[in-house]
mmCIF file of C-alpha atoms and ligand atoms in Angstrom:
data_model
loop_
_atom_site.group_PDB
_atom_site.id
_atom_site.type_symbol
_atom_site.label_atom_id
_atom_site.label_comp_id
_atom_site.label_asym_id
_atom_site.label_seq_id
_atom_site.Cartn_x
_atom_site.Cartn_y
_atom_site.Cartn_z
ATOM 1 C CA MET A 20 -95.347 -91.180 280.440
ATOM 2 C CA LYS A 21 -93.210 -89.457 277.771
ATOM 3 C CA PHE A 22 -94.957 -87.070 275.119
ATOM 4 C CA ILE A 23 -94.141 -87.824 271.514
ATOM 5 C CA PRO A 24 -94.960 -84.983 269.064
ATOM 6 C CA TYR A 25 -95.654 -85.135 265.653
ATOM 7 C CA GLY A 26 -91.980 -84.067 265.007
ATOM 8 C CA ARG A 27 -88.958 -82.889 266.504
ATOM 9 C CA GLN A 28 -85.678 -81.707 265.858
ATOM 10 C CA ASP A 29 -82.276 -84.604 265.737
ATOM 11 C CA ILE A 30 -78.998 -83.214 267.551
ATOM 12 C CA ASP A 31 -76.340 -84.937 268.686
ATOM 13 C CA GLN A 32 -73.036 -84.801 270.710
ATOM 14 C CA ILE A 33 -71.461 -83.998 267.658
ATOM 15 C CA ASP A 34 -73.782 -80.914 266.565
ATOM 16 C CA GLU A 35 -73.948 -79.665 270.185
ATOM 17 C CA GLN A 36 -69.241 -79.919 270.254
ATOM 18 C CA THR A 37 -69.750 -77.430 266.964
ATOM 19 C CA VAL A 38 -71.905 -75.017 268.016
ATOM 20 C CA LEU A 39 -69.372 -74.850 271.225
ATOM 21 C CA ASP A 40 -67.053 -74.806 269.277
ATOM 22 C CA THR A 41 -67.903 -71.564 266.882
ATOM 23 C CA LEU A 42 -69.477 -69.751 269.932
ATOM 24 C CA ARG A 43 -65.762 -69.605 271.384
ATOM 25 C CA SER A 44 -64.285 -68.649 268.051
ATOM 26 C CA ASP A 45 -64.256 -64.805 266.640
ATOM 27 C CA PHE A 46 -67.239 -64.896 264.628
ATOM 28 C CA LEU A 47 -70.584 -65.223 266.389
ATOM 29 C CA THR A 48 -72.637 -63.510 263.294
ATOM 30 C CA GLN A 49 -72.301 -64.381 259.910
ATOM 31 C CA GLY A 50 -68.762 -65.116 259.488
ATOM 32 C CA PRO A 51 -66.613 -68.158 257.771
ATOM 33 C CA LYS A 52 -69.401 -70.656 259.070
ATOM 34 C CA VAL A 53 -71.799 -68.983 256.601
ATOM 35 C CA ALA A 54 -70.016 -69.134 254.090
ATOM 36 C CA GLU A 55 -68.985 -72.889 254.370
ATOM 37 C CA PHE A 56 -72.574 -73.792 254.652
ATOM 38 C CA GLU A 57 -73.710 -72.544 251.414
ATOM 39 C CA GLN A 58 -70.966 -74.208 249.435
ATOM 40 C CA ALA A 59 -71.970 -77.315 251.448
ATOM 41 C CA LEU A 60 -75.371 -76.493 250.127
ATOM 42 C CA CYS A 61 -74.460 -75.637 246.795
ATOM 43 C CA ASN A 62 -72.327 -78.964 246.809
ATOM 44 C CA TYR A 63 -75.351 -81.431 248.059
ATOM 45 C CA THR A 64 -77.798 -79.877 245.642
ATOM 46 C CA GLY A 65 -75.637 -79.112 242.868
ATOM 47 C CA ALA A 66 -76.776 -75.265 242.339
ATOM 48 C CA ARG A 67 -74.125 -72.837 241.492
ATOM 49 C CA TYR A 68 -75.310 -70.226 244.417
ATOM 50 C CA CYS A 69 -76.676 -70.045 247.713
ATOM 51 C CA VAL A 70 -77.999 -67.853 250.575
ATOM 52 C CA ALA A 71 -78.211 -68.369 254.039
ATOM 53 C CA VAL A 72 -80.916 -66.441 255.839
ATOM 54 C CA ALA A 73 -82.395 -66.338 259.019
ATOM 55 C CA SER A 74 -85.826 -68.398 257.946
ATOM 56 C CA GLY A 75 -87.607 -69.919 255.568
ATOM 57 C CA THR A 76 -90.353 -66.999 255.198
ATOM 58 C CA ALA A 77 -86.983 -64.754 255.155
ATOM 59 C CA ALA A 78 -85.734 -67.002 252.158
ATOM 60 C CA LEU A 79 -89.417 -66.828 250.823
ATOM 61 C CA HIS A 80 -89.070 -63.124 250.512
ATOM 62 C CA LEU A 81 -86.214 -62.414 249.743
ATOM 63 C CA ALA A 82 -86.578 -64.848 246.558
ATOM 64 C CA VAL A 83 -89.854 -63.526 245.466
ATOM 65 C CA ALA A 84 -87.988 -59.601 246.315
ATOM 66 C CA ALA A 85 -85.154 -60.362 244.448
ATOM 67 C CA LEU A 86 -87.301 -60.935 240.687
ATOM 68 C CA GLU A 87 -88.405 -57.487 240.838
ATOM 69 C CA LEU A 88 -91.674 -58.017 239.274
ATOM 70 C CA PRO A 89 -93.845 -55.308 237.990
ATOM 71 C CA GLU A 90 -96.333 -53.752 239.862
ATOM 72 C CA GLY A 91 -99.972 -55.448 239.594
ATOM 73 C CA SER A 92 -98.384 -59.099 239.151
ATOM 74 C CA GLU A 93 -100.082 -62.156 240.546
ATOM 75 C CA GLY A 94 -98.628 -64.898 241.550
ATOM 76 C CA ILE A 95 -99.913 -68.629 241.633
ATOM 77 C CA THR A 96 -99.776 -71.326 244.791
ATOM 78 C CA SER A 97 -100.637 -74.282 246.326
ATOM 79 C CA THR A 98 -103.335 -73.540 248.909
ATOM 80 C CA ASN A 99 -102.302 -76.721 251.009
ATOM 81 C CA THR A 100 -99.587 -75.032 252.053
ATOM 82 C CA PHE A 101 -97.753 -72.791 255.123
ATOM 83 C CA THR A 102 -99.268 -69.687 254.820
ATOM 84 C CA ALA A 103 -95.648 -68.014 253.937
ATOM 85 C CA SER A 104 -95.219 -69.283 250.539
ATOM 86 C CA ALA A 105 -98.515 -66.726 250.118
ATOM 87 C CA ASN A 106 -97.217 -63.708 252.373
ATOM 88 C CA SER A 107 -94.525 -63.896 250.644
ATOM 89 C CA MET A 108 -95.888 -62.728 247.596
ATOM 90 C CA VAL A 109 -97.589 -59.949 249.559
ATOM 91 C CA TYR A 110 -95.029 -58.263 250.994
ATOM 92 C CA CYS A 111 -93.549 -57.462 247.323
ATOM 93 C CA GLY A 112 -96.934 -56.533 246.211
ATOM 94 C CA VAL A 113 -97.875 -59.455 243.708
ATOM 95 C CA LYS A 114 -101.418 -60.427 244.477
ATOM 96 C CA PRO A 115 -101.229 -64.292 245.634
ATOM 97 C CA VAL A 116 -103.842 -66.826 243.797
ATOM 98 C CA PHE A 117 -104.411 -70.441 244.694
ATOM 99 C CA ALA A 118 -104.591 -73.256 242.901
ATOM 100 C CA ASP A 119 -105.917 -76.756 244.133
ATOM 101 C CA ILE A 120 -104.430 -80.095 244.472
ATOM 102 C CA ASP A 121 -103.993 -83.213 243.067
ATOM 103 C CA SER A 122 -105.951 -85.819 245.321
ATOM 104 C CA ARG A 123 -103.252 -87.974 245.011
ATOM 105 C CA SER A 124 -99.920 -86.256 245.741
ATOM 106 C CA TYR A 125 -101.854 -83.230 247.417
ATOM 107 C CA ASN A 126 -99.318 -81.111 245.319
ATOM 108 C CA ILE A 127 -100.420 -78.364 243.193
ATOM 109 C CA ASP A 128 -102.058 -79.528 240.102
ATOM 110 C CA PRO A 129 -99.999 -78.212 236.869
ATOM 111 C CA ARG A 130 -103.923 -78.116 235.213
ATOM 112 C CA SER A 131 -105.486 -76.097 238.343
ATOM 113 C CA ILE A 132 -101.800 -73.700 238.145
ATOM 114 C CA LEU A 133 -103.309 -73.340 233.986
ATOM 115 C CA GLU A 134 -106.932 -72.445 234.950
ATOM 116 C CA HIS A 135 -106.043 -69.221 236.845
ATOM 117 C CA ILE A 136 -103.082 -68.034 234.804
ATOM 118 C CA THR A 137 -104.203 -64.595 233.329
ATOM 119 C CA ALA A 138 -102.268 -61.752 231.742
ATOM 120 C CA GLN A 139 -101.051 -60.243 234.914
ATOM 121 C CA THR A 140 -99.114 -63.725 235.900
ATOM 122 C CA ARG A 141 -95.977 -63.521 236.460
ATOM 123 C CA LEU A 142 -94.674 -66.173 238.891
ATOM 124 C CA VAL A 143 -95.730 -70.041 240.195
ATOM 125 C CA THR A 144 -94.396 -70.735 243.861
ATOM 126 C CA ALA A 145 -94.468 -74.649 243.984
ATOM 127 C CA VAL A 146 -94.879 -76.111 247.276
ATOM 128 C CA HIS A 147 -93.002 -80.254 247.664
ATOM 129 C CA PHE A 148 -96.077 -80.784 250.130
ATOM 130 C CA ALA A 149 -94.656 -83.404 253.036
ATOM 131 C CA GLY A 150 -91.377 -84.033 250.971
ATOM 132 C CA GLN A 151 -93.108 -85.510 248.003
ATOM 133 C CA THR A 152 -91.678 -82.919 244.683
ATOM 134 C CA ALA A 153 -94.938 -81.056 242.724
ATOM 135 C CA ASN A 154 -95.249 -82.416 239.084
ATOM 136 C CA MET A 155 -91.921 -79.930 238.018
ATOM 137 C CA ALA A 156 -91.809 -80.775 234.584
ATOM 138 C CA ALA A 157 -95.457 -80.129 233.750
ATOM 139 C CA ILE A 158 -95.037 -76.790 236.159
ATOM 140 C CA ALA A 159 -91.886 -75.254 234.313
ATOM 141 C CA SER A 160 -93.047 -76.388 230.987
ATOM 142 C CA LEU A 161 -96.128 -74.254 231.536
ATOM 143 C CA ALA A 162 -94.097 -71.267 232.961
ATOM 144 C CA GLN A 163 -91.867 -71.321 229.607
ATOM 145 C CA GLU A 164 -95.103 -70.981 227.478
ATOM 146 C CA HIS A 165 -96.356 -68.073 230.015
ATOM 147 C CA GLY A 166 -93.447 -66.509 230.688
ATOM 148 C CA LEU A 167 -93.816 -67.023 234.503
ATOM 149 C CA ARG A 168 -91.189 -66.783 236.686
ATOM 150 C CA VAL A 169 -90.651 -69.950 239.529
ATOM 151 C CA ILE A 170 -90.138 -70.235 242.938
ATOM 152 C CA GLU A 171 -89.879 -74.165 244.851
ATOM 153 C CA ASP A 172 -90.943 -73.746 248.266
ATOM 154 C CA ALA A 173 -88.870 -77.273 249.518
ATOM 155 C CA ALA A 174 -89.558 -76.322 253.409
ATOM 156 C CA HIS A 175 -90.490 -80.021 253.005
ATOM 157 C CA ALA A 176 -87.967 -81.603 250.703
ATOM 158 C CA ILE A 177 -84.487 -81.066 251.435
ATOM 159 C CA GLY A 178 -83.068 -84.447 251.071
ATOM 160 C CA SER A 179 -85.780 -85.519 248.385
ATOM 161 C CA ASN A 180 -85.035 -86.313 244.457
ATOM 162 C CA TYR A 181 -87.129 -85.392 241.294
ATOM 163 C CA PRO A 182 -88.518 -88.194 239.333
ATOM 164 C CA ASP A 183 -85.477 -87.482 237.637
ATOM 165 C CA GLY A 184 -83.224 -88.899 239.754
ATOM 166 C CA SER A 185 -81.816 -85.428 240.459
ATOM 167 C CA LYS A 186 -81.951 -83.764 244.069
ATOM 168 C CA VAL A 187 -84.237 -81.118 245.302
ATOM 169 C CA GLY A 188 -82.200 -77.328 245.322
ATOM 170 C CA ASN A 189 -80.552 -78.072 242.240
ATOM 171 C CA CYS A 190 -82.965 -75.670 240.611
ATOM 172 C CA LYS A 191 -83.096 -77.393 237.386
ATOM 173 C CA TYR A 192 -86.966 -76.546 236.737
ATOM 174 C CA SER A 193 -86.931 -72.688 238.830
ATOM 175 C CA ASP A 194 -85.563 -69.893 239.522
ATOM 176 C CA LEU A 195 -85.033 -69.996 242.767
ATOM 177 C CA THR A 196 -85.658 -73.028 245.380
ATOM 178 C CA ILE A 197 -86.031 -72.346 249.152
ATOM 179 C CA PHE A 198 -85.488 -74.516 252.144
ATOM 180 C CA SER A 199 -86.898 -74.074 256.189
ATOM 181 C CA PHE A 200 -84.400 -75.154 259.061
ATOM 182 C CA HIS A 201 -86.572 -74.878 261.440
ATOM 183 C CA PRO A 202 -86.562 -77.414 264.163
ATOM 184 C CA VAL A 203 -89.775 -79.811 263.175
ATOM 185 C CA LYS A 204 -88.277 -79.734 259.007
ATOM 186 C CA THR A 205 -85.627 -82.145 258.473
ATOM 187 C CA MET A 206 -82.658 -80.712 259.149
ATOM 188 C CA THR A 207 -82.438 -77.841 261.335
ATOM 189 C CA THR A 208 -79.953 -74.772 262.574
ATOM 190 C CA GLY A 209 -82.607 -73.732 265.305
ATOM 191 C CA GLU A 210 -84.144 -71.135 263.262
ATOM 192 C CA GLY A 211 -83.265 -70.924 259.786
ATOM 193 C CA GLY A 212 -83.276 -71.228 255.869
ATOM 194 C CA ALA A 213 -81.519 -70.919 252.710
ATOM 195 C CA VAL A 214 -82.346 -69.879 248.987
ATOM 196 C CA MET A 215 -80.623 -71.560 246.117
ATOM 197 C CA THR A 216 -79.936 -70.238 242.444
ATOM 198 C CA ASN A 217 -78.036 -70.363 239.295
ATOM 199 C CA ASP A 218 -78.470 -67.205 238.269
ATOM 200 C CA ALA A 219 -76.214 -65.294 239.451
ATOM 201 C CA ASP A 220 -77.850 -61.734 239.414
ATOM 202 C CA LEU A 221 -80.376 -62.876 241.301
ATOM 203 C CA TYR A 222 -77.392 -64.167 243.399
ATOM 204 C CA GLN A 223 -76.481 -60.880 243.947
ATOM 205 C CA ARG A 224 -79.448 -58.910 244.393
ATOM 206 C CA MET A 225 -80.403 -61.529 247.202
ATOM 207 C CA LEU A 226 -76.530 -61.075 248.797
ATOM 208 C CA LEU A 227 -77.608 -57.536 248.858
ATOM 209 C CA LEU A 228 -81.417 -57.727 250.281
ATOM 210 C CA ARG A 229 -79.842 -60.359 253.107
ATOM 211 C CA SER A 230 -78.272 -57.167 254.908
ATOM 212 C CA HIS A 231 -79.834 -53.496 254.773
ATOM 213 C CA GLY A 232 -79.466 -53.298 250.678
ATOM 214 C CA ILE A 233 -76.098 -52.169 251.890
ATOM 215 C CA SER A 234 -72.756 -53.382 249.534
ATOM 216 C CA LYS A 235 -69.358 -52.848 251.065
ATOM 217 C CA ASP A 236 -67.700 -54.698 248.072
ATOM 218 C CA PRO A 237 -65.698 -51.726 246.450
ATOM 219 C CA SER A 238 -66.480 -53.108 242.815
ATOM 220 C CA ARG A 239 -70.137 -52.761 243.036
ATOM 221 C CA MET A 240 -70.275 -49.136 244.600
ATOM 222 C CA SER A 241 -71.087 -46.052 242.598
ATOM 223 C CA ARG A 242 -68.138 -43.914 244.784
ATOM 224 C CA ASN A 243 -64.953 -44.986 247.421
ATOM 225 C CA PRO A 244 -63.940 -42.258 249.404
ATOM 226 C CA GLY A 245 -62.456 -44.357 251.847
ATOM 227 C CA PRO A 246 -62.220 -47.564 254.131
ATOM 228 C CA TRP A 247 -65.122 -46.758 256.295
ATOM 229 C CA TYR A 248 -67.358 -46.495 253.223
ATOM 230 C CA TYR A 249 -70.074 -48.674 252.124
ATOM 231 C CA GLU A 250 -73.234 -47.957 250.551
ATOM 232 C CA MET A 251 -77.123 -49.110 250.349
ATOM 233 C CA GLN A 252 -78.505 -49.193 247.258
ATOM 234 C CA ALA A 253 -81.822 -51.153 247.647
ATOM 235 C CA LEU A 254 -84.189 -51.507 250.692
ATOM 236 C CA GLY A 255 -82.839 -54.497 251.977
ATOM 237 C CA TRP A 256 -84.068 -56.332 255.525
ATOM 238 C CA HIS A 257 -81.721 -57.940 258.000
ATOM 239 C CA TYR A 258 -82.246 -61.782 257.732
ATOM 240 C CA ARG A 259 -78.438 -62.979 257.960
ATOM 241 C CA LEU A 260 -77.924 -66.250 259.964
ATOM 242 C CA THR A 261 -75.698 -66.102 262.872
ATOM 243 C CA ASP A 262 -72.096 -68.590 262.162
ATOM 244 C CA MET A 263 -73.425 -70.693 265.608
ATOM 245 C CA GLN A 264 -76.503 -71.677 263.556
ATOM 246 C CA ALA A 265 -74.478 -71.939 260.286
ATOM 247 C CA ALA A 266 -72.304 -74.445 262.389
ATOM 248 C CA LEU A 267 -75.317 -76.355 263.253
ATOM 249 C CA GLY A 268 -76.568 -76.057 259.771
ATOM 250 C CA LEU A 269 -73.271 -78.193 258.561
ATOM 251 C CA SER A 270 -73.369 -80.970 260.700
ATOM 252 C CA GLN A 271 -76.621 -81.553 260.050
ATOM 253 C CA LEU A 272 -76.405 -81.362 256.677
ATOM 254 C CA SER A 273 -73.621 -84.202 256.894
ATOM 255 C CA LYS A 274 -76.294 -86.818 258.392
ATOM 256 C CA ILE A 275 -79.335 -86.146 256.015
ATOM 257 C CA GLU A 276 -79.144 -89.027 253.973
ATOM 258 C CA SER A 277 -79.257 -91.331 257.923
ATOM 259 C CA PHE A 278 -81.911 -88.852 258.225
ATOM 260 C CA LYS A 279 -83.692 -89.376 255.399
ATOM 261 C CA ALA A 280 -83.290 -93.781 255.168
ATOM 262 C CA ARG A 281 -84.668 -93.217 259.016
ATOM 263 C CA ARG A 282 -87.523 -91.370 258.296
ATOM 264 C CA ARG A 283 -88.213 -93.879 254.929
ATOM 265 C CA GLU A 284 -88.161 -96.911 257.536
ATOM 266 C CA ILE A 285 -90.532 -94.728 259.727
ATOM 267 C CA VAL A 286 -92.945 -94.394 256.888
ATOM 268 C CA ALA A 287 -92.769 -98.596 255.468
ATOM 269 C CA ASN A 288 -92.821 -99.528 259.291
ATOM 270 C CA TYR A 289 -96.071 -97.285 259.152
ATOM 271 C CA ASN A 290 -97.673 -97.893 255.803
ATOM 272 C CA ALA A 291 -97.350 -101.715 256.226
ATOM 273 C CA VAL A 292 -99.942 -101.384 259.590
ATOM 274 C CA PHE A 293 -102.293 -98.980 257.957
ATOM 275 C CA GLY A 294 -102.612 -99.952 254.784
ATOM 276 C CA GLN A 295 -104.686 -102.218 256.351
ATOM 277 C CA ASN A 296 -107.082 -100.357 257.850
ATOM 278 C CA PRO A 297 -110.291 -99.973 255.908
ATOM 279 C CA LEU A 298 -110.192 -96.650 257.300
ATOM 280 C CA ILE A 299 -106.992 -95.116 256.506
ATOM 281 C CA THR A 300 -105.758 -93.776 252.939
ATOM 282 C CA ILE A 301 -101.803 -93.946 253.706
ATOM 283 C CA PRO A 302 -99.638 -91.756 251.541
ATOM 284 C CA HIS A 303 -98.867 -92.221 247.965
ATOM 285 C CA GLU A 304 -95.236 -91.768 247.033
ATOM 286 C CA GLU A 305 -95.408 -91.481 243.057
ATOM 287 C CA MET A 306 -91.312 -92.273 242.485
ATOM 288 C CA ALA A 307 -90.507 -94.718 245.073
ATOM 289 C CA ALA A 308 -87.705 -94.000 247.052
ATOM 290 C CA SER A 309 -87.909 -90.466 246.068
ATOM 291 C CA SER A 310 -89.462 -88.543 249.030
ATOM 292 C CA CYS A 311 -87.534 -87.194 252.198
ATOM 293 C CA PHE A 312 -90.679 -87.240 253.919
ATOM 294 C CA HIS A 313 -90.828 -84.504 256.050
ATOM 295 C CA LEU A 314 -94.595 -85.435 257.107
ATOM 296 C CA TYR A 315 -96.244 -88.514 257.318
ATOM 297 C CA VAL A 316 -99.966 -87.620 256.885
ATOM 298 C CA LEU A 317 -102.864 -89.878 256.513
ATOM 299 C CA LYS A 318 -106.639 -89.665 255.816
ATOM 300 C CA LEU A 319 -108.963 -90.857 257.791
ATOM 301 C CA ASN A 320 -112.602 -92.052 257.223
ATOM 302 C CA PHE A 321 -113.988 -89.827 260.575
ATOM 303 C CA GLU A 322 -118.055 -90.693 259.133
ATOM 304 C CA GLN A 323 -117.518 -93.905 258.956
ATOM 305 C CA LEU A 324 -114.902 -94.295 262.025
ATOM 306 C CA GLY A 325 -118.242 -92.430 263.533
ATOM 307 C CA LYS A 326 -115.463 -90.093 265.504
ATOM 308 C CA SER A 327 -114.174 -86.252 264.875
ATOM 309 C CA ARG A 328 -111.062 -85.306 264.080
ATOM 310 C CA VAL A 329 -111.041 -83.641 266.930
ATOM 311 C CA ASP A 330 -111.920 -86.513 269.106
ATOM 312 C CA VAL A 331 -109.150 -88.578 267.232
ATOM 313 C CA MET A 332 -106.477 -85.906 268.532
ATOM 314 C CA GLN A 333 -107.759 -85.470 271.861
ATOM 315 C CA GLN A 334 -107.704 -89.730 272.285
ATOM 316 C CA LEU A 335 -103.988 -89.557 270.818
ATOM 317 C CA VAL A 336 -103.164 -86.847 273.426
ATOM 318 C CA GLU A 337 -104.200 -88.953 276.358
ATOM 319 C CA CYS A 338 -102.138 -91.538 274.679
ATOM 320 C CA GLY A 339 -99.201 -88.735 275.331
ATOM 321 C CA ILE A 340 -98.975 -88.283 271.411
ATOM 322 C CA GLY A 341 -99.048 -85.177 268.984
ATOM 323 C CA SER A 342 -100.551 -84.770 265.536
ATOM 324 C CA GLN A 343 -101.456 -82.208 263.140
ATOM 325 C CA VAL A 344 -102.959 -80.919 260.713
ATOM 326 C CA HIS A 345 -101.421 -80.019 257.224
ATOM 327 C CA TYR A 346 -102.837 -77.628 255.831
ATOM 328 C CA ILE A 347 -105.813 -75.134 256.776
ATOM 329 C CA PRO A 348 -106.341 -74.551 252.846
ATOM 330 C CA VAL A 349 -104.542 -70.735 253.119
ATOM 331 C CA HIS A 350 -107.757 -69.338 251.045
ATOM 332 C CA THR A 351 -109.896 -70.074 253.857
ATOM 333 C CA GLN A 352 -108.155 -67.924 256.340
ATOM 334 C CA PRO A 353 -110.009 -64.962 256.995
ATOM 335 C CA TRP A 354 -106.997 -62.787 256.372
ATOM 336 C CA TYR A 355 -107.143 -63.879 252.729
ATOM 337 C CA GLN A 356 -110.761 -63.562 252.754
ATOM 338 C CA ASP A 357 -111.162 -60.086 253.848
ATOM 339 C CA ASN A 358 -107.885 -58.696 251.775
ATOM 340 C CA PHE A 359 -108.058 -61.007 248.479
ATOM 341 C CA SER A 360 -111.566 -61.998 248.678
ATOM 342 C CA THR A 361 -110.650 -65.721 248.446
ATOM 343 C CA ARG A 362 -113.820 -68.246 249.714
ATOM 344 C CA GLN A 363 -115.032 -71.160 250.902
ATOM 345 C CA GLY A 364 -114.871 -73.440 247.624
ATOM 346 C CA ASP A 365 -112.392 -71.603 245.276
ATOM 347 C CA CYS A 366 -110.554 -74.977 245.344
ATOM 348 C CA PRO A 367 -112.660 -78.309 246.136
ATOM 349 C CA ILE A 368 -110.353 -80.770 246.481
ATOM 350 C CA ALA A 369 -107.998 -79.191 249.167
ATOM 351 C CA GLU A 370 -110.810 -78.177 251.258
ATOM 352 C CA GLU A 371 -111.878 -82.365 250.957
ATOM 353 C CA TYR A 372 -108.888 -83.363 251.604
ATOM 354 C CA TYR A 373 -108.304 -80.646 254.725
ATOM 355 C CA GLN A 374 -111.187 -82.206 256.526
ATOM 356 C CA SER A 375 -109.974 -85.665 256.454
ATOM 357 C CA CYS A 376 -105.938 -85.588 257.176
ATOM 358 C CA LEU A 377 -104.166 -85.779 260.140
ATOM 359 C CA SER A 378 -100.022 -85.655 260.196
ATOM 360 C CA LEU A 379 -98.388 -88.725 262.854
ATOM 361 C CA PRO A 380 -95.448 -88.146 264.438
ATOM 362 C CA LEU A 381 -92.341 -88.985 262.285
ATOM 363 C CA TYR A 382 -88.744 -87.376 263.002
ATOM 364 C CA SER A 383 -85.682 -89.608 262.654
ATOM 365 C CA SER A 384 -84.687 -89.118 266.113
ATOM 366 C CA MET A 385 -87.904 -91.484 267.056
ATOM 367 C CA SER A 386 -87.172 -94.366 268.656
ATOM 368 C CA ASP A 387 -88.721 -97.861 267.630
ATOM 369 C CA ASP A 388 -90.437 -98.182 270.687
ATOM 370 C CA ASP A 389 -92.068 -94.463 270.149
ATOM 371 C CA GLN A 390 -93.644 -95.610 267.031
ATOM 372 C CA ARG A 391 -94.853 -98.975 268.335
ATOM 373 C CA ARG A 392 -96.929 -96.646 270.631
ATOM 374 C CA VAL A 393 -97.919 -94.815 267.938
ATOM 375 C CA ILE A 394 -98.957 -97.677 266.175
ATOM 376 C CA SER A 395 -101.201 -99.237 268.410
ATOM 377 C CA ALA A 396 -102.781 -96.569 269.696
ATOM 378 C CA VAL A 397 -103.608 -95.445 266.429
ATOM 379 C CA ASN A 398 -104.847 -99.338 265.813
ATOM 380 C CA GLU A 399 -106.944 -99.015 269.003
ATOM 381 C CA ILE A 400 -108.615 -95.671 268.015
ATOM 382 C CA VAL A 401 -109.270 -95.812 264.482
ATOM 383 C CA LYS A 402 -111.003 -99.748 264.053
ATOM 384 C CA CYS A 403 -114.173 -99.973 262.621
ATOM 385 C CA PRO A 404 -117.275 -99.404 264.976
ATOM 386 C CA SER A 405 -118.512 -103.129 265.531
HETATM 387 C C1 PLP B 512 -91.449 -74.322 257.749
HETATM 388 C C2 PLP B 512 -92.683 -73.569 256.083
HETATM 389 C C3 PLP B 512 -92.049 -72.509 256.489
HETATM 390 C C4 PLP B 512 -91.838 -71.293 256.573
HETATM 391 O O1 PLP B 512 -90.416 -72.089 257.089
HETATM 392 P P1 PLP B 512 -90.023 -70.861 258.580
HETATM 393 O O2 PLP B 512 -88.120 -71.523 258.712
HETATM 394 O O3 PLP B 512 -90.791 -71.465 259.640
HETATM 395 O O4 PLP B 512 -89.855 -69.817 258.316
HETATM 396 C C5 PLP B 512 -92.702 -72.139 254.474
HETATM 397 N N1 PLP B 512 -93.165 -72.630 253.467
HETATM 398 C C6 PLP B 512 -93.544 -73.735 254.182
HETATM 399 C C7 PLP B 512 -94.374 -75.021 252.846
HETATM 400 C C8 PLP B 512 -93.000 -74.761 255.442
HETATM 401 O O5 PLP B 512 -93.937 -75.982 255.839
#
């Protein structure tokens, strides 16, 4: 029996051929394909600039670093996210502060952001959970009022739209937006990420920091003793993407609308069935047709079901089906409790949500038969005890 994971890549022969062509070309590391991929991401999202990097985490790190926030700054992010959204602040000496979520969208709640703003707050990193955009209009207006910078962690949301219809990544509501191209995300480069911005200064700083803080552009160097010369102007990192990865990214990006359509079709099929089950809360989409669903998250009433989440996950595995929990609230992680004194109880809505959530398989390469298998297994496992 084939195992159905909760997420996986969607790779076809065109993807394979384009990577092979690049492998046979002159450039393996960052070269013309990276530049082409960055331009394609700008064209797709509408942002002015793009810096492609080695991972979504590297993208978050460069984004926070480029802001050059003063010593002692605090940043607010959602506790319902992958740890990297907060870790990227810590890398840059910014103290992460965790806001609670909205109980229907599972996205950061602007009211909770407001409650956590102090005189030291300089940054908000909003996460578009499962593909649905956070309330960016409210967040942008809070940011304006309190003089905060805004990063969008759009690791889940390439292909999604804001309620105004424009594309995530255009940075209309933020200084910077990051994407991840990890294989479980909507499109992949194996590992990879990108930062979008409309700010020329942030863009130049990120170009420098992506490659050791070294400039090779004579017009940007303090002196030019000869053709060998390069100049280290900041302490950067090695966060470059390879040309093979960028070639794969270009090919994947060209299919993003069909990936989105297939993901939405799978979600609609699930919702039609699970919406009838009194033990299940299906995802709430705030704005029709806007989300490029990265995750399909259900809330289950385990108490009424008379089974634990461990039981349900185990029974799904016995049917050859993977599931996952998104996310363990970051403020409850031991490292954050030890280093930033965060505590259980800090974000009650996210903690309650965490007790009942479960993500079912969702990826564009999932077949109708696979989905039928998942639906019948869930119907069997999650039913009212009679
Ligand atoms: C996947 C993910 C990241 C990190 O991306 P990587 O490419 O794995 O480094 C960051 N934030 C969120 C919300 C993610 O889901």
